[in-house]
Tab-separated table of C-alpha atoms in Angstrom:
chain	number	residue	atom	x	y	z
A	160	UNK	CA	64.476	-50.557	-48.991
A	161	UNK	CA	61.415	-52.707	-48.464
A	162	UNK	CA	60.026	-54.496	-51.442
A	163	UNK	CA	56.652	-54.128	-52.461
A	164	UNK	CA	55.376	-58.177	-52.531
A	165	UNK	CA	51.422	-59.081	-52.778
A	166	UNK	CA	50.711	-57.222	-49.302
A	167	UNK	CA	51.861	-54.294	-51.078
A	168	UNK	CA	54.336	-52.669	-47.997
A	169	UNK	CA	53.486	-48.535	-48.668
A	170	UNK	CA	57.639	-48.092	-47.393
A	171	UNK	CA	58.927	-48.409	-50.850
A	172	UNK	CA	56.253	-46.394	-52.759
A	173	UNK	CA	56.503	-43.692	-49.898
A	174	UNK	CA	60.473	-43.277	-50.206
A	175	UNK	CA	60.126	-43.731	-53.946
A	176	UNK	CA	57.176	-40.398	-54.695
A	177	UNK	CA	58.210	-38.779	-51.481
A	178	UNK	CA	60.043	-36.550	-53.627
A	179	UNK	CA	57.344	-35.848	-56.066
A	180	UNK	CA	54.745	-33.489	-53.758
A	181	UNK	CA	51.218	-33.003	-55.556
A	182	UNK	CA	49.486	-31.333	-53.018
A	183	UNK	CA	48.528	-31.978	-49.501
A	184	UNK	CA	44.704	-30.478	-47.710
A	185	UNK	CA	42.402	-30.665	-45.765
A	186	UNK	CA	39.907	-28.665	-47.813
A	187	UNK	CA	37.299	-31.028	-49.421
A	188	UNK	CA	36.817	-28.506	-52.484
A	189	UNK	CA	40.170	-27.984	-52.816
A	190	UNK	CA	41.108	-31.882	-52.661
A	191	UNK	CA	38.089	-32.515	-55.397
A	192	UNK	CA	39.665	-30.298	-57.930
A	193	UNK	CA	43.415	-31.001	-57.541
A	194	UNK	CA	42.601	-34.883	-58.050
A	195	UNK	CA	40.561	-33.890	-61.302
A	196	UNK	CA	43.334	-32.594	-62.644
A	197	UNK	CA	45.350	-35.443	-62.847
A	198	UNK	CA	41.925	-37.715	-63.504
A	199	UNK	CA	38.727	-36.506	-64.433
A	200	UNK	CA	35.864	-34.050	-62.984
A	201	UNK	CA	33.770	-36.252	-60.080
A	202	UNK	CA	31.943	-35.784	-57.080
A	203	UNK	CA	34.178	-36.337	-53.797
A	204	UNK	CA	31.841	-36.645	-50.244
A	205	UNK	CA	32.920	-37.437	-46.732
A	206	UNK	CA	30.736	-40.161	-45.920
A	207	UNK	CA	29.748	-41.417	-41.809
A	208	UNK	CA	31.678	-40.661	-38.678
A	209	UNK	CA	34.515	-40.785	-40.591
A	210	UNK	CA	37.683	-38.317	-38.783
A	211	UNK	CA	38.606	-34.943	-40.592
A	212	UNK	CA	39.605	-35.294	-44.551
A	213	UNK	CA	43.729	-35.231	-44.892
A	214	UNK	CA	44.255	-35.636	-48.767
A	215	UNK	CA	47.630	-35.613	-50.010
A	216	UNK	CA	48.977	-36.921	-53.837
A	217	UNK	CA	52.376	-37.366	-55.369
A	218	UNK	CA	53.068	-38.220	-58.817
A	219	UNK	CA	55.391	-38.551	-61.463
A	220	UNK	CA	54.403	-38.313	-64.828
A	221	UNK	CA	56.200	-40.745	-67.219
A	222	UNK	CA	55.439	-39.968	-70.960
A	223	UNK	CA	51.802	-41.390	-71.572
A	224	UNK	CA	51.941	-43.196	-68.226
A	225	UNK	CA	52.262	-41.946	-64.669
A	226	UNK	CA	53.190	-43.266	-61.337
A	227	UNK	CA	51.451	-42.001	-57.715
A	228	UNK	CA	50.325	-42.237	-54.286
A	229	UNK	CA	47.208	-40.629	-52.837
A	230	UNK	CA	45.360	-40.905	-49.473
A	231	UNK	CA	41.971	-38.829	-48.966
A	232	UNK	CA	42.604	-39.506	-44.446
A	233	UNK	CA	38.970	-40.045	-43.763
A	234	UNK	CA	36.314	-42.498	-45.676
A	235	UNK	CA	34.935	-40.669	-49.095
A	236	UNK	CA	32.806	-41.736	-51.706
A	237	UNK	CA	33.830	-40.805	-55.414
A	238	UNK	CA	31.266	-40.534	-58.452
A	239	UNK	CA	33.272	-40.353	-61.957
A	240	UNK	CA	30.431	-40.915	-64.025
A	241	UNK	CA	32.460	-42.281	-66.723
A	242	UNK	CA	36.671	-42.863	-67.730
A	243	UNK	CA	36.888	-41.241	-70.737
A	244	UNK	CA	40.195	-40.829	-71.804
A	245	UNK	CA	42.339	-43.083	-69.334
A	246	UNK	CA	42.979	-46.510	-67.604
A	247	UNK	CA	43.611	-46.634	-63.761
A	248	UNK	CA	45.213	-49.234	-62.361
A	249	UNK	CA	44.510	-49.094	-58.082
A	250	UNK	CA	46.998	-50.682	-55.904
A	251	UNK	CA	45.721	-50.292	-51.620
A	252	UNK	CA	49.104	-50.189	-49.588
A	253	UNK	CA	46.470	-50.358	-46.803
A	254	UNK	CA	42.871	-50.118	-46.094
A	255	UNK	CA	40.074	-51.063	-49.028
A	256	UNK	CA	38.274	-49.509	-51.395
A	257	UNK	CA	34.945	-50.805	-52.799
A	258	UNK	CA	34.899	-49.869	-56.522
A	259	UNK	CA	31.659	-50.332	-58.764
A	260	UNK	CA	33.060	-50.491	-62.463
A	261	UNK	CA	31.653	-51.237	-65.910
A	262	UNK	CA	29.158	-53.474	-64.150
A	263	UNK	CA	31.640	-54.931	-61.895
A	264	UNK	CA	32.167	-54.692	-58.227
A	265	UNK	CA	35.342	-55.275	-56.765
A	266	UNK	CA	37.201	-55.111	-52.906
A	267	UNK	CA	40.198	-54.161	-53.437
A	268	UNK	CA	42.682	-54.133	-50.670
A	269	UNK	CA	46.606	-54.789	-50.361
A	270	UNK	CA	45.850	-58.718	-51.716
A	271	UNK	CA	43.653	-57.429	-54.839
A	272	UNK	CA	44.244	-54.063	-57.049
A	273	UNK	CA	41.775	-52.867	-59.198
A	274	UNK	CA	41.974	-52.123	-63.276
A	275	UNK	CA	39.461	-49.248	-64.141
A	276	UNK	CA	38.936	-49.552	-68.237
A	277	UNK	CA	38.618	-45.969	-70.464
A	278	UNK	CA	35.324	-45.699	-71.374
A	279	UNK	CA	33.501	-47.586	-68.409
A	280	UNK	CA	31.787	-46.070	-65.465
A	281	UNK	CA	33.264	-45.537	-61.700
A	282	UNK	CA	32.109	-44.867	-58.286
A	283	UNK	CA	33.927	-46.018	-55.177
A	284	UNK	CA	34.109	-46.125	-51.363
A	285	UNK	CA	37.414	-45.431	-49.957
A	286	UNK	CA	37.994	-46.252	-46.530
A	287	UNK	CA	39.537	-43.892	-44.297
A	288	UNK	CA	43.348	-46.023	-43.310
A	289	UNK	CA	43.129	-46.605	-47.138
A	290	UNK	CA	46.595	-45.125	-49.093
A	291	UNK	CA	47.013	-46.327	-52.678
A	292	UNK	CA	49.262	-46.540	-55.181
A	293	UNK	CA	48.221	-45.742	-58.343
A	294	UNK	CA	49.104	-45.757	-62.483
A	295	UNK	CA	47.301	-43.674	-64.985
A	296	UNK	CA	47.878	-44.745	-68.200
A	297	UNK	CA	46.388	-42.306	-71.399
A	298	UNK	CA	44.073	-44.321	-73.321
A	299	UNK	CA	45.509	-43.523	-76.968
A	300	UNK	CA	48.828	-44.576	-75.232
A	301	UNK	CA	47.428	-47.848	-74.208
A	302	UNK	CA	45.310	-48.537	-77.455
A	303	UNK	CA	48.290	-47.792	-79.839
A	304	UNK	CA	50.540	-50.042	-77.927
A	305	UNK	CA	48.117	-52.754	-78.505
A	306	UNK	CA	47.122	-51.923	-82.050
A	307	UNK	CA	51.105	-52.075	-82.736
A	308	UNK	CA	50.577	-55.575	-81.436
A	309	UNK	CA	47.891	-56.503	-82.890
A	310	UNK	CA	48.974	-55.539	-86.049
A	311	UNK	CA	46.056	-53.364	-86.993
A	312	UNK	CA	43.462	-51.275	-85.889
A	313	UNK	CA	40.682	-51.704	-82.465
A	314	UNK	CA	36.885	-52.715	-83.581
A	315	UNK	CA	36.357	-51.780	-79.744
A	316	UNK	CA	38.146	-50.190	-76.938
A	317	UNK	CA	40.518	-51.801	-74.416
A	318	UNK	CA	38.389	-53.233	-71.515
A	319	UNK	CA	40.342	-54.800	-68.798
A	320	UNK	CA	38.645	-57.476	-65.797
A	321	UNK	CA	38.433	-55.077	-62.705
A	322	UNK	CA	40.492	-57.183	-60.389
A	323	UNK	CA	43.742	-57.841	-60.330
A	324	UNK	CA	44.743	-60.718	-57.681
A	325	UNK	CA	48.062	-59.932	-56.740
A	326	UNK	CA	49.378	-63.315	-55.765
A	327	UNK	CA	48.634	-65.104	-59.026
A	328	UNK	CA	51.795	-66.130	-60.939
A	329	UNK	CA	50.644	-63.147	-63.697
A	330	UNK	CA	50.166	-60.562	-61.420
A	331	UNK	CA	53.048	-60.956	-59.796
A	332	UNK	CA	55.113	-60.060	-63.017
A	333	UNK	CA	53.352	-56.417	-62.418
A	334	UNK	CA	54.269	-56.310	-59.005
A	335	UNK	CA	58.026	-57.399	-59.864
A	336	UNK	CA	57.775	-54.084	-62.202
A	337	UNK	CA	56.655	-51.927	-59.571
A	338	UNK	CA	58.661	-53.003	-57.393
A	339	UNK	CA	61.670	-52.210	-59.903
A	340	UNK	CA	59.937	-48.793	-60.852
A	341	UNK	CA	59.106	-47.368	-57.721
A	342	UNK	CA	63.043	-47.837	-57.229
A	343	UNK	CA	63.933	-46.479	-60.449
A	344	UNK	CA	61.973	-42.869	-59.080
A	345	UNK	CA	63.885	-43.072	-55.535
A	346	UNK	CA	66.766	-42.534	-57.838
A	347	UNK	CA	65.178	-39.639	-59.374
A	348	UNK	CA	64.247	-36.182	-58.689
A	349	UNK	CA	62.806	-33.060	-60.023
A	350	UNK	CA	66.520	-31.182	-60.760
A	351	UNK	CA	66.695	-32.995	-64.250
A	352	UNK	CA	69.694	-35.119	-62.934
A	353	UNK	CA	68.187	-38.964	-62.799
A	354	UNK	CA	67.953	-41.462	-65.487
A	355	UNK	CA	64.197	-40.881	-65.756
A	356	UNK	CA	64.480	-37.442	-67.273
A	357	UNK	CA	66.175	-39.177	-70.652
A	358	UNK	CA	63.389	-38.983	-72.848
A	359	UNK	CA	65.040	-42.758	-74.680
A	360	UNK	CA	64.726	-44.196	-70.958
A	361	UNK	CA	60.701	-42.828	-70.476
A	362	UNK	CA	60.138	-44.259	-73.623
A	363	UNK	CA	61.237	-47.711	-73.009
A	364	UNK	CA	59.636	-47.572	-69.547
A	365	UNK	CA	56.505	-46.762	-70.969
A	366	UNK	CA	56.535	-49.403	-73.185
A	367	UNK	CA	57.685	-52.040	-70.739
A	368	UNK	CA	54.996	-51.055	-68.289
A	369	UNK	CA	52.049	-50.865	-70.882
A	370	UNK	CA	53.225	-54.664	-72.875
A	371	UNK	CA	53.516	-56.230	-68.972
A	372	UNK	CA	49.976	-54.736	-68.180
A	373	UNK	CA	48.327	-55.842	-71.610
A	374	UNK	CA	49.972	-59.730	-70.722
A	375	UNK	CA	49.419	-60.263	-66.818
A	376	UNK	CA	45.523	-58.711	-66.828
A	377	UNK	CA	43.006	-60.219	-68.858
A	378	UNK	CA	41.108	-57.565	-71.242
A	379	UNK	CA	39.352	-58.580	-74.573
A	380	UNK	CA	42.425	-58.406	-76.694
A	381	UNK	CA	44.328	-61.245	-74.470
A	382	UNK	CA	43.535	-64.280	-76.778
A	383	UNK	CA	44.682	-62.692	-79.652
A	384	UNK	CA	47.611	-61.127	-78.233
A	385	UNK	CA	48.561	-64.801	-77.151
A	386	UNK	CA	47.732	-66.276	-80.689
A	387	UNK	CA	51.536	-66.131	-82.109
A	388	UNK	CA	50.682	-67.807	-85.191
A	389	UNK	CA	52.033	-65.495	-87.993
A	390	UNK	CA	49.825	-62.814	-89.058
A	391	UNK	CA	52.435	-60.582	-91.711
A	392	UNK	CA	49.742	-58.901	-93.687
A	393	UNK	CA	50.251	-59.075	-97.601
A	394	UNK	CA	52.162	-55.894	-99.257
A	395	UNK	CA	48.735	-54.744	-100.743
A	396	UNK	CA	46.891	-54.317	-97.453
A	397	UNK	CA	49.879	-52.748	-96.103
A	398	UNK	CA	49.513	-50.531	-99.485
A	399	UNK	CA	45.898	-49.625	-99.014
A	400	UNK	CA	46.918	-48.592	-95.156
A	401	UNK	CA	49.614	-45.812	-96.028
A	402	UNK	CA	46.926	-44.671	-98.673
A	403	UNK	CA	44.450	-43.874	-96.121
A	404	UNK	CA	46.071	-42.440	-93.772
A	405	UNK	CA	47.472	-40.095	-96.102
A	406	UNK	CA	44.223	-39.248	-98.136
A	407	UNK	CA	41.872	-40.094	-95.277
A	408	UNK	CA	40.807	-35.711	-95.864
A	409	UNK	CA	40.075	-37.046	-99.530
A	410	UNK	CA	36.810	-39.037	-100.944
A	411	UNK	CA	37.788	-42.309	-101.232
A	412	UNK	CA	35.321	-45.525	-102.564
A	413	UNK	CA	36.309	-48.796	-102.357
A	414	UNK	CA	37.358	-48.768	-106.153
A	415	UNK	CA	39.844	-46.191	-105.265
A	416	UNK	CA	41.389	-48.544	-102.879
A	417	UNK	CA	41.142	-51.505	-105.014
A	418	UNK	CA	42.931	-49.600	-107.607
A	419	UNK	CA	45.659	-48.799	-105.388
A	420	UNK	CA	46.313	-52.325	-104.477
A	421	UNK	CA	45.899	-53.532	-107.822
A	422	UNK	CA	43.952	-56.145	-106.363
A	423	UNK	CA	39.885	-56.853	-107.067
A	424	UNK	CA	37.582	-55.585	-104.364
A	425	UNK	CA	37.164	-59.227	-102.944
A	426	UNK	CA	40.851	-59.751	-102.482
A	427	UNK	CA	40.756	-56.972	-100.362
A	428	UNK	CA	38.036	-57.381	-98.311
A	429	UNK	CA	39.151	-60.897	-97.814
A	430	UNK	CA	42.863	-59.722	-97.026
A	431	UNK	CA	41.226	-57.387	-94.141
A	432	UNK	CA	38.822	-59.479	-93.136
A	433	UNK	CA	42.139	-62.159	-92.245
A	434	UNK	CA	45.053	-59.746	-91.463
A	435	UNK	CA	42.825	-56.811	-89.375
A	436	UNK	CA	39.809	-58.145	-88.506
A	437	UNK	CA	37.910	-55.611	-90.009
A	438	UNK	CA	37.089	-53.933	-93.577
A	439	UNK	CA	38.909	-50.997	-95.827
A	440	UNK	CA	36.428	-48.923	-94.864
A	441	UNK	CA	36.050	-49.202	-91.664
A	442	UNK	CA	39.432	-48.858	-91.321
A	443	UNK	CA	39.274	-45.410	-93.062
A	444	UNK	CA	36.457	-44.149	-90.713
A	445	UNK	CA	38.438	-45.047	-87.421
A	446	UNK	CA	41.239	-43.018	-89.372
A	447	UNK	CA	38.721	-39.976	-90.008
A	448	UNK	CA	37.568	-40.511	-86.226
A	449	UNK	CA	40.745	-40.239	-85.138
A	450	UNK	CA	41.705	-37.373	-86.728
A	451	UNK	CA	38.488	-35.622	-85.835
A	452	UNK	CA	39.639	-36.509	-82.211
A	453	UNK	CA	43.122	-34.593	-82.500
A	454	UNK	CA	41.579	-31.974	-84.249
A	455	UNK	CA	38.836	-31.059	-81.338
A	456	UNK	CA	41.570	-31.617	-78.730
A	457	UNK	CA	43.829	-28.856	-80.594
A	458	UNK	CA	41.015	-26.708	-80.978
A	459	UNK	CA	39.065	-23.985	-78.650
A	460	UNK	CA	34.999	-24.000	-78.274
A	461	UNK	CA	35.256	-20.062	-79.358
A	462	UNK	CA	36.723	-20.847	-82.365
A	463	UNK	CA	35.004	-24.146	-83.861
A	464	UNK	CA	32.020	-26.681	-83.463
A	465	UNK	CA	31.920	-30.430	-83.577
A	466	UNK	CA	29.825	-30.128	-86.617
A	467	UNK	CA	32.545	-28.329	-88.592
A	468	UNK	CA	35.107	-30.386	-87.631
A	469	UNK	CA	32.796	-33.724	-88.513
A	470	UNK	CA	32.178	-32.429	-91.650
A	471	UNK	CA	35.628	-31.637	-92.709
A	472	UNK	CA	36.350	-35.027	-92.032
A	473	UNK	CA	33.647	-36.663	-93.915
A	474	UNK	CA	30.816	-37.022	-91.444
A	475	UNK	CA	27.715	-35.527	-93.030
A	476	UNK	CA	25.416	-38.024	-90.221
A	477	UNK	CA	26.030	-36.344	-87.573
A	478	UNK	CA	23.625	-38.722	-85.200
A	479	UNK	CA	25.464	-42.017	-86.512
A	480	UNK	CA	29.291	-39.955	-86.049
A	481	UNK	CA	28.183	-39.310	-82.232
A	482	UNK	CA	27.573	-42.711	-82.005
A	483	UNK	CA	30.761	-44.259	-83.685
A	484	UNK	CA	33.004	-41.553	-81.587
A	485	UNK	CA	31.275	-41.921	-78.058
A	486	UNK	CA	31.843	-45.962	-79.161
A	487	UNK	CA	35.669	-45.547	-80.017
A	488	UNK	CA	36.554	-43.194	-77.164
A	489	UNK	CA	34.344	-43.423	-74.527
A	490	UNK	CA	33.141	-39.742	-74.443
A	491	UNK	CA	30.884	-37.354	-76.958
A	492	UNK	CA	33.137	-35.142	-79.102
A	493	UNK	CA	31.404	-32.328	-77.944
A	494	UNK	CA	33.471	-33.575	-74.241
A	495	UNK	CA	36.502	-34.026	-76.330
A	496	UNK	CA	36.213	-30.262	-77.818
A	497	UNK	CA	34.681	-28.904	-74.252
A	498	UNK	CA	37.845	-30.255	-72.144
């Protein structure tokens, strides 16, 4: 089998998800609304003299994390507005895409993937000889792997740089695990007989692909995820955590957390402050946000409003809680509750 090296050869990735059929068309509607499916809603255009669209996908879902290879057969331009609720990381086995991301413009081809950030917008050429290989990764996947980390919670989302250079000594790491992955799923198949289907295995993969990711591609985490000076936060912050998260429906003040800890209200600012970078309670907002998130992804439109579940949750602002959620997730919770 041919190795995937900087040049990315497609032979590997095409005996490795040949057994994992998405769809294949040549119907541009059709095309458009399969790929949303396993992205997000966009516009998708045929663009110049390019020959007749040819779109085909395969995939293989992996826990939080999944594994493909797409073509679109002709040159298209894609409008995502914005990445809401995953990262996308690009890899051309051929051909280029120009990508316009989060400010950033990038030309990736077989030398050069790209890393598209939750939360930050997207639009991109693809060029018609382009086929890519791609990984989705869900953003809560990726931002509680780093939290875990990090040892406490994000002030801000995950944002990675947009280009990946495949021959630098880092990014060669990743391609070393794709390489080893897109083996791993030639091994596998749909029956339920590979290793993959193990649910322990999936989990370790996951894990191994999301720490390699966070450590080869700089993001706005990467200096403190490289700081390994000893950061074991004191018993009482620890304390004050497993009180929030399991009164975080309650009204809670900051004396009611001090009181818990047994420390004074200083001490535990100052014990934050150090140990999570942020305060008490902001940490029990992004709690309340976060439950406020699971709670409009459970729930139906028919059945519930934003401002109910806001409310429940402690969020009588309802301008400022818009805010603070579009901020931590990269999409308005009416999107959240709508999807």
């Amino acid at each position: 089998m041919m190795e995937i090296s900087h040049g990315m050869g497609a032979a590997v990735a095409r005996a490795s998800l040949g057994n994992f059929p998405l769809f294949s068309t040549f119907d541009l509607d059709e095309a458009r609304a399969r790929v949303s499916r396993v992205f997000c809603e966009h516009s998708l255009n045929v663009v110049g003299r390019s020959g007749r669209l040819g779109a085909e996908m395969y995939y293989r879902p992996l826990r939080g994390v999944g594994i493909g290879r797409m073509r679109y057969g002709a040159s298209v331009s894609v409008d995502a507005g914005q990445l809401g609720d995953f990262a996308l990381i690009q890899m051309p086995l051929s051909g280029a895409e120009t990508i316009e991301h989060g400010g950033q413009t990038v030309l990736s081809d077989p030398s050069c993937a790209s890393v598209l950030s939750p939360g930050q917008s997207l639009r991109f050429r693809h060029e018609e000889s382009t086929e890519k290989l791609f990984i989705r990764i869900d953003r809560e996947t990726l931002e509680r792997h780093c939290r875990q980390h990090l040892g406490g919670d994000l002030r801000r989302p995950v944002v990675f740089d947009a280009a990946m250079h495949l021959q630098s000594p880092r990014a060669q790491a990743w391609v070393r695990l794709l390489n080893w992955l897109c083996q791993e799923i030639s091994e596998d198949d749909a029956s339920g007989a590979g290793m993959l289907q193990s649910p322990i295995y999936a989990a370790q993969i996951e894990q191994t692909v999301l720490t390699t990711l966070l450590l080869c591609q700089p993001h706005n985490y990467s200096a403190r995820l490289a700081d390994d000076t000893p950061m074991v936060a004191p018993s009482y912050v620890r304390k004050v955590e497993r009180f929030i998260d399991d009164h975080a429906d309650e009204p809670i003040t900051i004396g009611d957390l001090a009181e818990c800890a047994a420390v004074s209200t200083r001490s535990l600012f100052a014990g934050f402050r150090k140990f999570r970078n942020t305060t008490p309670m902001q940490y029990l907002k992004d709690v309340r946000l976060r439950r406020v998130r699971e709670a409009l992804i459970s729930a139906s439109p028919e059945s519930t409003t934003v401002t109910a579940v806001a409310m429940r949750w402690g969020f009588t602002h309802l301008g400022h809680f818009t805010a603070d959620y579009k901020r931590s997730f990269g999409e308005s919770p009416s999107a959240t509750l709508g999807r």
